[in-house]
Short mmCIF file of C-alpha atoms in Angstrom, two decimals:
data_model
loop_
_atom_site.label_atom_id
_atom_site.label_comp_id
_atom_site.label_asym_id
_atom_site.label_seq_id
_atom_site.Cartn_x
_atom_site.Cartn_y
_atom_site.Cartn_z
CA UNK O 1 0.00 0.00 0.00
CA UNK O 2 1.45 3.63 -0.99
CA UNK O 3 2.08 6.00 1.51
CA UNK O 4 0.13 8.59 -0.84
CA UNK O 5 -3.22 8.22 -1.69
CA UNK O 6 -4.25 9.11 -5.72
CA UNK O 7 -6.87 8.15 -7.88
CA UNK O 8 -5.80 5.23 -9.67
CA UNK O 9 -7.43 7.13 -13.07
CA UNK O 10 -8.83 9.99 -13.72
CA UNK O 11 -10.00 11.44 -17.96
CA UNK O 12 -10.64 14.45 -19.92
CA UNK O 13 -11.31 15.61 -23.45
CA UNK O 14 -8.70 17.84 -25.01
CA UNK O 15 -9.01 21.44 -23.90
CA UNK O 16 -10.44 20.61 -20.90
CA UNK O 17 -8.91 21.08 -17.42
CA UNK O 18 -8.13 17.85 -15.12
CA UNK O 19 -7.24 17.54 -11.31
CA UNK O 20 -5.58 14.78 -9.75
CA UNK O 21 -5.31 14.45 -6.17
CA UNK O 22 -2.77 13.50 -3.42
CA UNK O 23 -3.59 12.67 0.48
CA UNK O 24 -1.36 11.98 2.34
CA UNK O 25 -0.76 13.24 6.19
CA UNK O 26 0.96 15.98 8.64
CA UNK O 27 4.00 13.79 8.23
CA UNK O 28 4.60 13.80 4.36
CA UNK O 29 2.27 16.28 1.96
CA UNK O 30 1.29 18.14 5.44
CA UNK O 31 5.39 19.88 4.75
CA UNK O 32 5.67 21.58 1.74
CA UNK O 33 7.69 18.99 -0.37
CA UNK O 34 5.77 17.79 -2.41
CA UNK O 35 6.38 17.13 -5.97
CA UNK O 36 5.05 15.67 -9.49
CA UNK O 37 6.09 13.35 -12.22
CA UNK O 38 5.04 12.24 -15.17
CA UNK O 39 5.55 8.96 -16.90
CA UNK O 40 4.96 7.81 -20.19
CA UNK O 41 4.86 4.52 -20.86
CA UNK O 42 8.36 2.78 -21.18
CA UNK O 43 9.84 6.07 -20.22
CA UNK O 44 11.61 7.60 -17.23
CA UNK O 45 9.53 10.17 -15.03
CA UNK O 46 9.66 13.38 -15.18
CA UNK O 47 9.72 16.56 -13.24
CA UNK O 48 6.85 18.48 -13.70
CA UNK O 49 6.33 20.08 -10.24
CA UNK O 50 8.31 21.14 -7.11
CA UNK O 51 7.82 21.93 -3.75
CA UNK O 52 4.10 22.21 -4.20
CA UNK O 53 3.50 24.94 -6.93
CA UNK O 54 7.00 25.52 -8.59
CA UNK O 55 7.54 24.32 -12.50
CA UNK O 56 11.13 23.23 -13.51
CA UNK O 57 11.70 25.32 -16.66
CA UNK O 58 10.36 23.94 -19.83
CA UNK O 59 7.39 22.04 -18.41
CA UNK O 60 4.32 24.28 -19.41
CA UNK O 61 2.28 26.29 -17.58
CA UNK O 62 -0.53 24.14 -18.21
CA UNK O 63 0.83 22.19 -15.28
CA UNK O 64 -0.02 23.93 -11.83
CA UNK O 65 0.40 22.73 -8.20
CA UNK O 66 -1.37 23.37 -5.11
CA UNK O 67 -2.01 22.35 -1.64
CA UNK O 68 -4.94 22.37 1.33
CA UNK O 69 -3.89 20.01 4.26
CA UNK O 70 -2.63 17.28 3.67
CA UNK O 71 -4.23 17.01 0.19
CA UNK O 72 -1.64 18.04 -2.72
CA UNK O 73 -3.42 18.56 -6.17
CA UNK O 74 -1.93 18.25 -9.81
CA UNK O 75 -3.95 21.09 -12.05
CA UNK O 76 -3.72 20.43 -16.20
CA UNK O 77 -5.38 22.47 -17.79
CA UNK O 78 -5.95 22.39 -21.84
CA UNK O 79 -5.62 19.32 -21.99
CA UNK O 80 -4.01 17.69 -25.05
CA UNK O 81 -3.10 14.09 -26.31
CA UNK O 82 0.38 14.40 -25.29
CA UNK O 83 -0.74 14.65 -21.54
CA UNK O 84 -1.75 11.05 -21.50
CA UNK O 85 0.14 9.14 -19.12
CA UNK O 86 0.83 8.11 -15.81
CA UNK O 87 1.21 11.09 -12.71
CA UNK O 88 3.11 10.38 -9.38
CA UNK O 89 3.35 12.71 -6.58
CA UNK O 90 6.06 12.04 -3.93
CA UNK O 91 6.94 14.00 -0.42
CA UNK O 92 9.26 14.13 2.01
CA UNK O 93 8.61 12.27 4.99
CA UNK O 94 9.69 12.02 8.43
CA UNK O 95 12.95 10.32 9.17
CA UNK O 96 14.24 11.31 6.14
CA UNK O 97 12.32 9.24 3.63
CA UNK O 98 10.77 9.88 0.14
CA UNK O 99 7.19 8.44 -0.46
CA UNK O 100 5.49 7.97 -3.79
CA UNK O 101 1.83 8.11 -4.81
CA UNK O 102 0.38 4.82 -6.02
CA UNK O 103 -0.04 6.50 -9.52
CA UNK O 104 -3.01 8.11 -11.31
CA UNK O 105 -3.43 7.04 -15.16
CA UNK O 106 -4.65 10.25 -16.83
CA UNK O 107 -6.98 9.71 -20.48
CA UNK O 108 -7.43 12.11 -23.04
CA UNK O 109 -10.75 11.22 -24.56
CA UNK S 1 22.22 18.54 -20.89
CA UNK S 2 22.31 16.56 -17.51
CA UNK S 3 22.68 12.27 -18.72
CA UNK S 4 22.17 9.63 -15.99
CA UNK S 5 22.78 5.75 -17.56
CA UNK S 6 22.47 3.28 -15.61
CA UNK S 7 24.05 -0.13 -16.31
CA UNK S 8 24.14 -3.66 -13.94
CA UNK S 9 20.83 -5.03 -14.56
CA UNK S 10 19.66 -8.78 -15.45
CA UNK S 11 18.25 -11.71 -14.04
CA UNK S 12 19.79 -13.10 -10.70
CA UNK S 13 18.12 -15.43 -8.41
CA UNK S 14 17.00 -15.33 -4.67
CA UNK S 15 19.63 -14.72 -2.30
CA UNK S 16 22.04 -13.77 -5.01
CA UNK S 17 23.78 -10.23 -5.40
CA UNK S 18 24.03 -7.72 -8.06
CA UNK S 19 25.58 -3.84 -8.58
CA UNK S 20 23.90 -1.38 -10.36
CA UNK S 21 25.87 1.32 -11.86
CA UNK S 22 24.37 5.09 -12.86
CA UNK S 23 27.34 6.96 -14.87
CA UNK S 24 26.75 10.58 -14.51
CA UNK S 25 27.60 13.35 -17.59
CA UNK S 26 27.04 17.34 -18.24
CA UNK S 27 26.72 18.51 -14.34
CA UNK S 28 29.36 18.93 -11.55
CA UNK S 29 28.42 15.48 -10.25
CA UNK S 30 30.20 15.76 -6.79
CA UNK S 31 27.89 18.82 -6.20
CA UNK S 32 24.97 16.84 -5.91
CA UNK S 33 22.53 14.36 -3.97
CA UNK S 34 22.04 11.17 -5.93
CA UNK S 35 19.18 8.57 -5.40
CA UNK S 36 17.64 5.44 -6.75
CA UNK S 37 13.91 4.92 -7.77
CA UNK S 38 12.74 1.73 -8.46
CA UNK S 39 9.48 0.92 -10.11
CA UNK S 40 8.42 -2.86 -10.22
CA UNK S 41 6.19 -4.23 -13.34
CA UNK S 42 2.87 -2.59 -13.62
CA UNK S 43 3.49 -0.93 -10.56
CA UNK S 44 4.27 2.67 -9.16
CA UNK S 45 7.40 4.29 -8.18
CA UNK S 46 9.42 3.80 -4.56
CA UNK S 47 12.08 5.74 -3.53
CA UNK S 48 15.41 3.14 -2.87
CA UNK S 49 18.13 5.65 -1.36
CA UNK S 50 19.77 8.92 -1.34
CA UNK S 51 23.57 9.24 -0.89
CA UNK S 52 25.44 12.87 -0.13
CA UNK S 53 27.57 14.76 -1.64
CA UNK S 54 30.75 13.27 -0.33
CA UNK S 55 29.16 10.30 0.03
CA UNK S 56 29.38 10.53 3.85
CA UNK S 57 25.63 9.86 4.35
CA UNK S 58 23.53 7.01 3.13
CA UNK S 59 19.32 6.79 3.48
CA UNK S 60 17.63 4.16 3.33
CA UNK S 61 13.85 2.97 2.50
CA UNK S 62 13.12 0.32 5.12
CA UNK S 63 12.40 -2.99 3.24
CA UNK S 64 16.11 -2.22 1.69
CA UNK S 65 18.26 -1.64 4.92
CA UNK S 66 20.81 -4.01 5.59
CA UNK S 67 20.90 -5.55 2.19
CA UNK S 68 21.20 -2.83 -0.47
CA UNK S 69 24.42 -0.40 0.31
CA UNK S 70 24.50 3.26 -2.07
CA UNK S 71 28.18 4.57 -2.89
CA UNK S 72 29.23 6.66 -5.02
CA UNK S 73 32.60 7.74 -7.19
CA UNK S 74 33.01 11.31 -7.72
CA UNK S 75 36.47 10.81 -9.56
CA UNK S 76 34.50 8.75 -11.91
CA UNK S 77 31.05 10.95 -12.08
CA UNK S 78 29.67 7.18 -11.06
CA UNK S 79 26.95 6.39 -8.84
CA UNK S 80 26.56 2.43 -7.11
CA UNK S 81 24.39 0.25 -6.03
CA UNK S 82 24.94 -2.73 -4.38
CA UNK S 83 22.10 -5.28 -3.63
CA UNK S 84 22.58 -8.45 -1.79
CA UNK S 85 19.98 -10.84 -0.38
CA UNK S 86 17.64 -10.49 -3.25
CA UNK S 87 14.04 -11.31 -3.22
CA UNK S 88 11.49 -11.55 -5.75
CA UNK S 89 10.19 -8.26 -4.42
CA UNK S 90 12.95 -6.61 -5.71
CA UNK S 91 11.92 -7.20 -9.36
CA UNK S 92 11.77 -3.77 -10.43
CA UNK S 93 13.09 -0.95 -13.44
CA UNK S 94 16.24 0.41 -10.69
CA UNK S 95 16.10 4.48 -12.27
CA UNK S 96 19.44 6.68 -10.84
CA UNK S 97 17.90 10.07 -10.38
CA UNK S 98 19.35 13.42 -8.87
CA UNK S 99 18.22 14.57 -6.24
CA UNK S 100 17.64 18.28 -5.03
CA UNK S 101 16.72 21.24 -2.78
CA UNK S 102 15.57 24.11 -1.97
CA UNK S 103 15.20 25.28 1.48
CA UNK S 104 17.06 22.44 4.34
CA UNK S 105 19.56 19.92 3.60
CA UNK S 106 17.73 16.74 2.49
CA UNK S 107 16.47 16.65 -0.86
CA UNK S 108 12.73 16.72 -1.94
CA UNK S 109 12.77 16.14 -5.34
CA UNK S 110 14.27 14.12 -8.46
CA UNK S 111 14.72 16.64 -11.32
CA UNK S 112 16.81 14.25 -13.85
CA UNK S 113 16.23 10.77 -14.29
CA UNK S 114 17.90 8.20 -16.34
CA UNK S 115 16.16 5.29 -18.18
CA UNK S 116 16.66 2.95 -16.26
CA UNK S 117 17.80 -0.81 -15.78
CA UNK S 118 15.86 -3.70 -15.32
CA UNK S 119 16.68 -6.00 -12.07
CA UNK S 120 14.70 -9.75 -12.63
CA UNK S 121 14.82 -12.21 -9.20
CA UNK S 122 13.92 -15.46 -10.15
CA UNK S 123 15.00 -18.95 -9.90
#
């Protein structure tokens, strides 16, 4: 069982905005550390968000990051085709561990 | 641009050992936190271990202590790691990522990743 709780899929039609959500506790997304990857299929992850609401350059704007809680959320908005694929979020826990999301498949009707 | 490659992977059976290797290119490796990520078949990602700098401190996920040991070779821009005691559990894609900062000491986030090497334990 993953530390972090996300939906295991969530879907959208292109233009359309999506949300994908994170849960953890006080102990991991509770901190500000949390960050977002995405994953293509057979590919590495990537960095798409950083300590909650930064973007690494290059990754688009579409891509926005907030918090409430312990509840992290993953904002794309205008969707498009290329978006498909799989979304991790990961924090920084207590004792000086790194915990993952299970994963949330994202579909672009 | 930053390259991670990671080498070491195959099929080894329970109990046996095996050393992954992550060769590092374009960034002042020494400078930097490096990590492991594994991500078993179908399944999501888990953070393995972070090593320092200077390679005087070593982290640990839980279900790994005591059998996988992270090293590193700034001379050689190389990162390690060494798995012993393997269990079919430890089937996974083993990614070498960098790991980074902002505000503390420990690092939060992975913002390079290689792609990856593929560990199999199986008799």
């Amino acid at each position: 069982q993953s530390a972090l709780t996300q939906p295991r899929s969530v879907s959208g039609s292109p233009g359309q905005s999506v949300t994908i959500s994170c849960s953890g506790t006080i102990s991991d997304v509770g901190n500000n550390y949390v960050s977002w990857y995405q994953q293509h299929p057979g590919k590495a992850p990537k960095l798409i968000i950083y300590d909650v609401t930064k973007g690494p350059s290059g990754v688009p704007d579409r891509f926005a990051g907030s918090k409430s809680g312990n509840t992290a959320s993953l904002t794309i908005s205008g969707l498009q085709a290329e978006d498909e694929a799989d979304y991790y979020c990961c924090s920084y826990a207590v004792s000086l561990r790194l915990v993952f999301g299970g994963g949330t498949k994202l579909t672009v009707l | 641009e930053v390259q991670l490659v990671e080498s070491g992977g195959g099929l080894v059976q329970p109990g046996g050992s095996l050393r992954l290797s992550c060769a590092a290119s374009e960034f002042t490796f020494s400078g930097y936190w490096m990590s492991w990520v594994r991500q078993a078949p179908g399944k999501g990602l888990e953070w393995v271990a972070n090593i320092k700098q200077d390679g005087g401190g070593e982290y640990y996920v839980d279900s790994v202590k005591g059998r996988f040991t992270i090293s590193r070779d700034n001379a050689k821009n190389s990162l390690y790691l060494q798995m012993n005691s393997l269990r079919a559990e430890d089937t996974a894609v083993y990614y070498c990522a960098r790991g980074r900062y902002n505000s503390g000491w420990y690092p939060d986030y992975f913002d390079y990743w290689g792609q990856g090497t593929l560990v199999t334990v199986s008799s």
